Short mmCIF file of C-alpha atoms and ligand atoms in Angstrom, two decimals:
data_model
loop_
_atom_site.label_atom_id
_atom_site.label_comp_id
_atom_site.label_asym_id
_atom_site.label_seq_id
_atom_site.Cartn_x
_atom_site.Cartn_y
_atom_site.Cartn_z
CA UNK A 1 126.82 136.18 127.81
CA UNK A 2 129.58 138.93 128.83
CA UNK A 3 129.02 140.63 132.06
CA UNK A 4 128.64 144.17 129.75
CA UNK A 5 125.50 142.34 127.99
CA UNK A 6 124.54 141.06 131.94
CA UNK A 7 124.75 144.86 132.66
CA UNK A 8 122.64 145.91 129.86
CA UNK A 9 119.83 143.47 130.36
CA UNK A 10 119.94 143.97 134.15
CA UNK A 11 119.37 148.02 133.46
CA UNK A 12 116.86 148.12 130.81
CA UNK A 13 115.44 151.29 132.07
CA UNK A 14 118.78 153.36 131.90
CA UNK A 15 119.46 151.55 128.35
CA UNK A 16 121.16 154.10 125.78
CA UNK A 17 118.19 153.23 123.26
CA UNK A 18 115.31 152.72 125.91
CA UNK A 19 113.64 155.66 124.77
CA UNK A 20 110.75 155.57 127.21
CA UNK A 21 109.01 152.16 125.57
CA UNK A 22 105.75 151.85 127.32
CA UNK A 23 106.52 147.47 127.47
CA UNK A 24 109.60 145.37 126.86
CA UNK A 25 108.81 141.53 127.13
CA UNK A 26 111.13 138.41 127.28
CA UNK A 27 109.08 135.53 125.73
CA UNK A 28 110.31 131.85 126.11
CA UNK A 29 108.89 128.38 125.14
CA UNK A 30 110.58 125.35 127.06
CA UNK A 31 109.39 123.20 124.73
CA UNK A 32 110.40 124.94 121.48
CA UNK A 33 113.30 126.55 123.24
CA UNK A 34 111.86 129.94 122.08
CA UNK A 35 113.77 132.90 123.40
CA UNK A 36 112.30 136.15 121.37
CA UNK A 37 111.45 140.03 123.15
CA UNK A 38 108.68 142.34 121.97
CA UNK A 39 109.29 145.82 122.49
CA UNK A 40 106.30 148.22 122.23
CA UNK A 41 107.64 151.68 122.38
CA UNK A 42 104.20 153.72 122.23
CA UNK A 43 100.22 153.14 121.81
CA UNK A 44 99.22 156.55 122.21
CA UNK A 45 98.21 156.59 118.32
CA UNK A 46 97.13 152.95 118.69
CA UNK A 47 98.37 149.53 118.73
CA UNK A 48 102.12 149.23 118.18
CA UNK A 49 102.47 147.28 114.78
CA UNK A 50 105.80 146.45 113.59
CA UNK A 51 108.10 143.31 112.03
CA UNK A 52 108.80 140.21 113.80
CA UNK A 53 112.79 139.58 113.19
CA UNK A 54 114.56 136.71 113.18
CA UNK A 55 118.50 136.52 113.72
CA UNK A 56 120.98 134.91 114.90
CA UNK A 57 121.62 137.71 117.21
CA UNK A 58 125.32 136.58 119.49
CA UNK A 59 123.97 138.07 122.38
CA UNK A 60 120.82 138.96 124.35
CA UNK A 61 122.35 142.78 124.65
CA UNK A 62 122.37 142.79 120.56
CA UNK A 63 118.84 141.70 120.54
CA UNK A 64 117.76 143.95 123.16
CA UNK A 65 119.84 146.78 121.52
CA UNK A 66 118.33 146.09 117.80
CA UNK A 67 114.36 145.53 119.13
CA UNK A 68 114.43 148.82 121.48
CA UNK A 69 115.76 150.59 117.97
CA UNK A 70 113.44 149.32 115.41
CA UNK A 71 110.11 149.76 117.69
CA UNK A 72 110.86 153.55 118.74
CA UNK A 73 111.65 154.30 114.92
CA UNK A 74 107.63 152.22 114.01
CA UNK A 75 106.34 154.82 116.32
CA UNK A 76 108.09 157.56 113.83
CA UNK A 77 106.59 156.17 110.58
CA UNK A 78 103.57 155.26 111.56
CA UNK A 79 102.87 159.03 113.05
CA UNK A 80 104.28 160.84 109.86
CA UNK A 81 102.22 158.45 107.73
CA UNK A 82 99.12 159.69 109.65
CA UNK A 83 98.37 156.23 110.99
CA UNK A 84 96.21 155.18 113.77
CA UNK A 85 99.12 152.92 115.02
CA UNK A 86 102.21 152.88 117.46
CA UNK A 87 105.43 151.17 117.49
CA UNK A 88 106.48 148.01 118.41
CA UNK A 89 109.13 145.13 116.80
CA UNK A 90 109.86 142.37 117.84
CA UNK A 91 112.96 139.52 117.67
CA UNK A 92 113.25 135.65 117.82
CA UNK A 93 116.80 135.03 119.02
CA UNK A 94 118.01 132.11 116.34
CA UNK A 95 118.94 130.68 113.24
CA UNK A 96 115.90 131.60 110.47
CA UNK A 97 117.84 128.91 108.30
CA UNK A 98 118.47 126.39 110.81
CA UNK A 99 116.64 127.03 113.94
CA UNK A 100 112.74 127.83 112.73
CA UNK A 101 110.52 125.16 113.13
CA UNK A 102 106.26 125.47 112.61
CA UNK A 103 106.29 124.56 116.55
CA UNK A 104 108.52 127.63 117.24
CA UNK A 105 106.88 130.04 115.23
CA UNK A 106 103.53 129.14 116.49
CA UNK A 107 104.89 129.54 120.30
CA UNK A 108 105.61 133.07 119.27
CA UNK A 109 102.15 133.75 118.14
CA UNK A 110 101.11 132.76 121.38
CA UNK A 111 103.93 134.98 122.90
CA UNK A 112 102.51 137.66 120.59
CA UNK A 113 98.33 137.00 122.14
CA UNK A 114 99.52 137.29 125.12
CA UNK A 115 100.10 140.96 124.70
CA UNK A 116 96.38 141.11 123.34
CA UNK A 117 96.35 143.19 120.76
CA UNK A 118 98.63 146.18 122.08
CA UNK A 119 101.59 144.75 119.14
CA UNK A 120 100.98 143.16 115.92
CA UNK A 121 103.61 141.58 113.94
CA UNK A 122 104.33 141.66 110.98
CA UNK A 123 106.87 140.11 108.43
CA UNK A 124 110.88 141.27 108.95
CA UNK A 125 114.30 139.87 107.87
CA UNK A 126 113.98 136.05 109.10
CA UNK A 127 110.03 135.54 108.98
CA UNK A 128 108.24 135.13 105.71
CA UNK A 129 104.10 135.63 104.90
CA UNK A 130 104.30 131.85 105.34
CA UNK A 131 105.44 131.93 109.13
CA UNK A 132 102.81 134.77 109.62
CA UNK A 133 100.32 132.77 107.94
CA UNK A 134 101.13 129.72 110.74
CA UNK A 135 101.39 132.50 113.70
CA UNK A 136 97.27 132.95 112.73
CA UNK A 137 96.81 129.61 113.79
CA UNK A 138 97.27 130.97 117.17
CA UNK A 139 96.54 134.41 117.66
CA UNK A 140 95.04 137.12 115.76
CA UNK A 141 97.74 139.62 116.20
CA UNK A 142 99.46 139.47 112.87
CA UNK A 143 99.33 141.53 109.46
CA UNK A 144 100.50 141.23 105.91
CA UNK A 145 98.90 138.41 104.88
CA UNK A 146 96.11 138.98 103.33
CA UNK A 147 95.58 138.25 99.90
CA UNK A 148 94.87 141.79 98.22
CA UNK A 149 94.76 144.16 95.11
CA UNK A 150 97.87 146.11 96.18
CA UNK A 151 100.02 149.05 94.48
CA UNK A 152 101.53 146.66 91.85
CA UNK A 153 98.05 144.09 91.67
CA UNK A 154 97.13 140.78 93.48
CA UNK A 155 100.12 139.25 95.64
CA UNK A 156 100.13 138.08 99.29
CA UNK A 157 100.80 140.54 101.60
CA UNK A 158 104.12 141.50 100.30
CA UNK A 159 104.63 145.04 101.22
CA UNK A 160 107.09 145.58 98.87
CA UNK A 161 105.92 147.01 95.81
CA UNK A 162 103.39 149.64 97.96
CA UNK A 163 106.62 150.62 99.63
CA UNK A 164 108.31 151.43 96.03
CA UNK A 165 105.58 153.23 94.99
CA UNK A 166 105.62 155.39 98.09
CA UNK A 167 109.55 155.86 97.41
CA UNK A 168 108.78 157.02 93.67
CA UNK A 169 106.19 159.10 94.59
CA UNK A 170 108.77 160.26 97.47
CA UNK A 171 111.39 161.29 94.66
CA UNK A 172 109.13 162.98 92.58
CA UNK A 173 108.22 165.40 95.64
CA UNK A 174 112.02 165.65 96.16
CA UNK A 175 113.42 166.46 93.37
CA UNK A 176 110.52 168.80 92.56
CA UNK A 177 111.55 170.84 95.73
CA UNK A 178 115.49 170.69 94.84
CA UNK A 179 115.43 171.02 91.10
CA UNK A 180 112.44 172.36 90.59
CA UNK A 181 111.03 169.52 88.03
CA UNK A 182 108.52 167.93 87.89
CA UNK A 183 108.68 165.88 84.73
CA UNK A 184 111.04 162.87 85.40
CA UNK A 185 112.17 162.43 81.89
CA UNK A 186 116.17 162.14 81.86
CA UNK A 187 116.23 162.38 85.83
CA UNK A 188 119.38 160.36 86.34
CA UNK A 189 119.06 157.96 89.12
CA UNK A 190 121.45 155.74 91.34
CA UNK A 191 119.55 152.59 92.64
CA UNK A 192 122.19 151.06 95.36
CA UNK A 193 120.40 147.48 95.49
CA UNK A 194 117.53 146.15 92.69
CA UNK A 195 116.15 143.87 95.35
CA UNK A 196 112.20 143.54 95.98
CA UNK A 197 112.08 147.43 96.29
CA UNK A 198 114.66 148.32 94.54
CA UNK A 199 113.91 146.77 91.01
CA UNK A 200 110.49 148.02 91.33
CA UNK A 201 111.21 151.31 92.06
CA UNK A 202 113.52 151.07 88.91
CA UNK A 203 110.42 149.84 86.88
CA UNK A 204 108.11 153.27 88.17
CA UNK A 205 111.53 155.39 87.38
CA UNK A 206 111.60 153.99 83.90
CA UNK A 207 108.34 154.40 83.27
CA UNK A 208 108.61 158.01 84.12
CA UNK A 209 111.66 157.98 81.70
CA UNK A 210 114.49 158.33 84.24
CA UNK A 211 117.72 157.00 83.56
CA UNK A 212 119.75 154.62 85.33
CA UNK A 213 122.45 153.31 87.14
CA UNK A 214 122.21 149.98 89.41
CA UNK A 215 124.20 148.16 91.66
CA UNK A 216 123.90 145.13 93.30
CA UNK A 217 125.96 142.21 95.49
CA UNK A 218 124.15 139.44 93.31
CA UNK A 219 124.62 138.75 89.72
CA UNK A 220 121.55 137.24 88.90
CA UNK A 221 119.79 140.50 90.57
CA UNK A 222 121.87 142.35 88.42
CA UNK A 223 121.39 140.81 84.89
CA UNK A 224 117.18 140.86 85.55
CA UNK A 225 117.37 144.67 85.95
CA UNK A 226 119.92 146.06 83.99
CA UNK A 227 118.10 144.20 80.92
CA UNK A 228 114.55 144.72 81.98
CA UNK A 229 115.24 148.45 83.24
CA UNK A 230 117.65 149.40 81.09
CA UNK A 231 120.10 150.50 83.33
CA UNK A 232 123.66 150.87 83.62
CA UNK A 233 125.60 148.75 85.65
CA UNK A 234 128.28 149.77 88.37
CA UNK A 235 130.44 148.43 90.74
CA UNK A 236 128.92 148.19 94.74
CA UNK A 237 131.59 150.88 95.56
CA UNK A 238 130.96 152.75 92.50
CA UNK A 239 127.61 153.45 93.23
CA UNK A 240 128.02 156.92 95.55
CA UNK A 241 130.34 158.92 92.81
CA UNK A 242 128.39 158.82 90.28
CA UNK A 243 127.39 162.42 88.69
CA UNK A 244 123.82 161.61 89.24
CA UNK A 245 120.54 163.71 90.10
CA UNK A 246 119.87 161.62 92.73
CA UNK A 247 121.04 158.38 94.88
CA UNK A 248 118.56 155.49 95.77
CA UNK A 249 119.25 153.98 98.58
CA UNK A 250 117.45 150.36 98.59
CA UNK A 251 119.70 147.88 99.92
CA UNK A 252 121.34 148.31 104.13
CA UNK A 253 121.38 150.66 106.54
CA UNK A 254 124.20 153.34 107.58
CA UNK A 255 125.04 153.87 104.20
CA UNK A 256 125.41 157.69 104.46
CA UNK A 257 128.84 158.06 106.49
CA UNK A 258 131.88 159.46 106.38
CA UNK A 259 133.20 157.44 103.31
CA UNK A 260 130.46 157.88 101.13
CA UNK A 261 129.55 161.43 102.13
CA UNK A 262 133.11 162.19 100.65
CA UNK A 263 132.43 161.04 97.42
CA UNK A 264 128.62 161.26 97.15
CA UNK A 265 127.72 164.28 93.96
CA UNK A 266 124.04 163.46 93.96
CA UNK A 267 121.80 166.46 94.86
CA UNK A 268 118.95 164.16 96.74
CA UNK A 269 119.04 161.59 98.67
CA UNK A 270 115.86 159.23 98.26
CA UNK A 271 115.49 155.43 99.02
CA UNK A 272 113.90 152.61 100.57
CA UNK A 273 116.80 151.70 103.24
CA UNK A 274 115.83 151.67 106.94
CA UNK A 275 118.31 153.75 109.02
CA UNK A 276 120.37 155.55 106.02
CA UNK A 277 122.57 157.73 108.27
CA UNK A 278 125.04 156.45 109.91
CA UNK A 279 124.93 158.95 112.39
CA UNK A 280 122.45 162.13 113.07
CA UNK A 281 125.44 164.33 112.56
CA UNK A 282 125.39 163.07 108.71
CA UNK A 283 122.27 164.82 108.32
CA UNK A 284 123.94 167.91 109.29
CA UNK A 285 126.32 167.33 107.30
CA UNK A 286 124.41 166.59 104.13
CA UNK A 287 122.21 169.62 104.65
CA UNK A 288 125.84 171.69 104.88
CA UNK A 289 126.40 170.21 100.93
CA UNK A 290 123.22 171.43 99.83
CA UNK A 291 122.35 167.50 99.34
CA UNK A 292 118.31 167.31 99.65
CA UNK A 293 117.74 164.08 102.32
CA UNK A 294 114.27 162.37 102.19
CA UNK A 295 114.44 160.80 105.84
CA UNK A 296 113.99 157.00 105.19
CA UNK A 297 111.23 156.24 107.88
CA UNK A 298 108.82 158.59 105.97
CA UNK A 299 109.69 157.94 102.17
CA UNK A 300 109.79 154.13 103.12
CA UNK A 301 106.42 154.35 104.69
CA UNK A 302 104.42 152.82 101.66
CA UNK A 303 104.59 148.99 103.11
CA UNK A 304 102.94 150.31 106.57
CA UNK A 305 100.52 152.03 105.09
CA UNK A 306 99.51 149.04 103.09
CA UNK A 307 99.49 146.62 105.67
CA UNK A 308 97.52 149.31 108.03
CA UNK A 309 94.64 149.46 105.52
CA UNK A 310 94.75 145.28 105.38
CA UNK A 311 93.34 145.96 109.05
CA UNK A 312 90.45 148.21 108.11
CA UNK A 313 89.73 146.72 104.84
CA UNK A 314 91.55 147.20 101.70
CA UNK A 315 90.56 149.38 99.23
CA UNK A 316 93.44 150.08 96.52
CA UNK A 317 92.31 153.14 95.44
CA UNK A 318 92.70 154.25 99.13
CA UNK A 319 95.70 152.92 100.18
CA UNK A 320 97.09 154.63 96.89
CA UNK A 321 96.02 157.62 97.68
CA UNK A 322 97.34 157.78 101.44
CA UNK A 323 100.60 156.55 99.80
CA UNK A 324 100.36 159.36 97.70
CA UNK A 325 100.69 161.61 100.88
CA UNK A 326 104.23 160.88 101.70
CA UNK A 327 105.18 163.62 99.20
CA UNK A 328 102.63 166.36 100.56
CA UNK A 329 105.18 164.97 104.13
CA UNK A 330 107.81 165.32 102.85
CA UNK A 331 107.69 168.82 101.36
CA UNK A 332 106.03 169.54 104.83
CA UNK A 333 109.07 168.30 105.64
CA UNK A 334 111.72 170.36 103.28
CA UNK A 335 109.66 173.89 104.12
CA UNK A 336 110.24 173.73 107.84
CA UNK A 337 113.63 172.82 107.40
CA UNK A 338 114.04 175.37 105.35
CA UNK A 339 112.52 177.88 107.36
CA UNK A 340 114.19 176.32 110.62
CA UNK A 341 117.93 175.78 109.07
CA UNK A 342 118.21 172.21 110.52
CA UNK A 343 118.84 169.16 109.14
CA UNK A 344 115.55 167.34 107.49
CA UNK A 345 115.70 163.89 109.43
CA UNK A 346 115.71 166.34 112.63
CA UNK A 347 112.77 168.18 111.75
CA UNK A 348 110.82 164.47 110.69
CA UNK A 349 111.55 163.51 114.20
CA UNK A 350 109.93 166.66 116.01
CA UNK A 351 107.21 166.54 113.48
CA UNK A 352 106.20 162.60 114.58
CA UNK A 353 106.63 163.70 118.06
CA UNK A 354 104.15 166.55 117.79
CA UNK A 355 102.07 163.53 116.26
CA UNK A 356 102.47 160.82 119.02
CA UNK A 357 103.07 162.51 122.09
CA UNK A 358 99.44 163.29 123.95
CA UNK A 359 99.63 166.67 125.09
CA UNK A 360 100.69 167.40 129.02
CA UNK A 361 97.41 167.14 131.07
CA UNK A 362 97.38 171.02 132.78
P1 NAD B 1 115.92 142.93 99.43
O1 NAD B 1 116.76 142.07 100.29
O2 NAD B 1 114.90 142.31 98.55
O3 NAD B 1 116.85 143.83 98.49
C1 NAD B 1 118.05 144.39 98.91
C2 NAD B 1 119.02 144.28 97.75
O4 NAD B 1 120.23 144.96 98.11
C3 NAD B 1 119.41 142.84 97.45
O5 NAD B 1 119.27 142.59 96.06
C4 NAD B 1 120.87 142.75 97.90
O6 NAD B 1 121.61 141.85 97.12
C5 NAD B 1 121.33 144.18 97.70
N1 NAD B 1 122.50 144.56 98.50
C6 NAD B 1 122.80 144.19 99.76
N2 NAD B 1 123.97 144.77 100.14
C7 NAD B 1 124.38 145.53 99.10
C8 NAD B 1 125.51 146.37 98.87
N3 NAD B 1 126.44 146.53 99.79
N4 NAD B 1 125.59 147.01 97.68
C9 NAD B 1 124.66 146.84 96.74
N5 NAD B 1 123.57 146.05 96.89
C10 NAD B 1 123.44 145.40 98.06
O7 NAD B 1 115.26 143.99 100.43
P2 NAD B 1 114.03 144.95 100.12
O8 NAD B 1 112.80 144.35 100.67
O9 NAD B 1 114.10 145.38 98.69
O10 NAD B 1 114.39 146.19 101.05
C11 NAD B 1 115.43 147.08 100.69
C12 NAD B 1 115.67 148.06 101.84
O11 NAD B 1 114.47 148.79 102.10
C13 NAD B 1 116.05 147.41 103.16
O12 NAD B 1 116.94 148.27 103.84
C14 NAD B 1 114.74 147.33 103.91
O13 NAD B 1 114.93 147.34 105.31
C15 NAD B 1 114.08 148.62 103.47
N6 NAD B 1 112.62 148.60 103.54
C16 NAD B 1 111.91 147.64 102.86
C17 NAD B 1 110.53 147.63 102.93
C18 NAD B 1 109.72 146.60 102.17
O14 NAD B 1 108.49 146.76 102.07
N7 NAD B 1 110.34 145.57 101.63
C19 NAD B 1 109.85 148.60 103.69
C20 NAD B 1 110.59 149.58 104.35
C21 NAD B 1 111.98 149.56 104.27
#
């Protein structure tokens, strides 16, 4: 550990990315040599449900850096998605390929009871339905694994296909308030990554009779979707220059920057990716080009919702219909803006605050 990480796990409280988190705990298992934190930024709204992560993260600071991130920005979704939950994530510190064991995962579900019921975890980069599933063994602080009817029929507590279906229903409300459509039919669409949300989001866009363009790091991804979709092709760093109606976003994070903002001709931006800009100032930016941004944390919402309604019983019709809502948000969302002149992931932010925050006691 470097003295800078020392630093930063020594001041917690006057971390750049603390963000007033209500709990940050270091968990760790001597026998299992589990070393994972849970961060639960806020509870006002109720308990703080968010992924559990696993990664080989080089440093405690990166850990404590990427955990203090991801729960503030649960709090976000969760309160524009009109959920009764808060935010919280948490991290395992290791190896998902070569360091998870049954014993380990089931010491963090104990590391998760402890908390009793103020975080629930759910499944992130590095934990499957399967580890979840074992983590029930022990406590009964988990979600997503239910077996359910969900937006795209029976599967086990996958959130992906709710979370595409949120994201279509997400573009239709966009591109209705920036081209003034609403039929789909010739919409042409950039999908950056036909992943588990990406190729289904594809599938509702086809359906709709969109056309489109995909790209993709993997071949085999590739070859599935451009035959099954009927979609074009491109290269990875083709992808943003395309003279498309609008870019997709459904593979990493920070893909909105400098580069890509230079060559981006898309009038909306709408896609399942966590953390699209780069930077805030990209927002600004993108609002200066007259490019229409969705912010990620409330088109991507679909998967929360689904999960949330796993907890209270789920009803498909239901959770369909609240996923339905993230387009009434989001042109919430594009109004104010409008009215306000800022930037639409600025306004999404102030909106979830007025959601979260409990009003000052007087
Ligand atoms: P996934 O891993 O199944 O799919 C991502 C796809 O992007 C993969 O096919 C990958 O090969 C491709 N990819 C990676 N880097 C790329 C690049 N540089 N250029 C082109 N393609 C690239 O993941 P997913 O579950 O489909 O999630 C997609 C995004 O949506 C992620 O950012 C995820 O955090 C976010 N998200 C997912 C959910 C969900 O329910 N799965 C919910 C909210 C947000």
């Amino acid at each position: 550990m470097s003295s800078t990480d020392h630093e930063t796990i020594m001041n917690v409280f006057q971390h750049p990315d603390f963000a007033g988190h209500e709990q940050v705990v270091f968990c760790h298992d001597e026998d299992t040599a589990l070393r994972a934190l849970i961060a639960v930024h806020n509870t006002n709204l109720g308990p703080a449900l968010g992924g559990i992560r696993m990664w080989p993260y080089t440093s405690e600071g990166e850990a404590l850096r990427d955990v203090l991130r991801l729960s503030r920005g649960m709090t976000y979704k969760s309160a524009l998605a009109g959920l009764q939950l808060g935010g919280g994530k948490s991290v395992i510190i290791g190896n998902p390929r070569t360091e998870k064991t049954p014993e380990l995962i089931r010491a963090m579900g104990k590391a998760i009871d402890r908390l009793a019921g103020r975080y629930i975890g759910a499944e992130d980069s590095g934990t499957t339905v399967s580890d979840l599933k074992t983590m029930s063994e022990v406590t009964t602080s988990v979600a997503g694994i239910v077996d359910k009817e969900g937006a795209a029929g029976k599967r086990s507590g996958d959130p992906s296909p709710a979370t595409a279906y949120g994201v279509f229903v997400g573009i239709r409300a966009t591109v209705k308030y920036r081209l003034g459509r609403d039929d789909l039919g010739g919409l042409t669409v950039a999908i950056q990554g036909v992943g588990n949300v990406g190729y289904r989001l594809g599938e509702y866009l086809k359906e709709a009779g969109a056309e489109l363009w995909i790209t993709d790091i993997y071949d085999d991804q590739l070859e599935r979707a451009s035959k099954e979709l009927a979609a074009q092709v491109v290269a990875p760093d083709d992808i943003f220059a395309l003279d498309v109606d609008v870019f997709a976003p459904c593979a990493m994070g920070s893909v909105i920057n400098d580069s890509s903002l230079s060559q981006l001709r898309a009038k909306v931006i709408a896609g399942a990716a966590n953390n699209q800009l780069a930077e805030n100032r990209h927002g600004i930016e993108l609002m200066r080009r007259g490019i229409l941004y969705a912010p990620d944390y409330v088109i991507n919402a679909g998967g929360i919702i689904d999960i949330a309604y796993e907890r209270s019983g789920h009803e498909r019709t239901k959770v369909l219909r609240h996923i339905e809502r993230i387009g009434d948000t989001l042109s919430e969302i594009f109004e104010r803006a409008k009215r306000e002149e800022l930037p639409t992931n600025q306004i999404a932010d102030q909106m979830a605050e007025e959601r979260f925050r409990r009003p000052a006691v007087t």
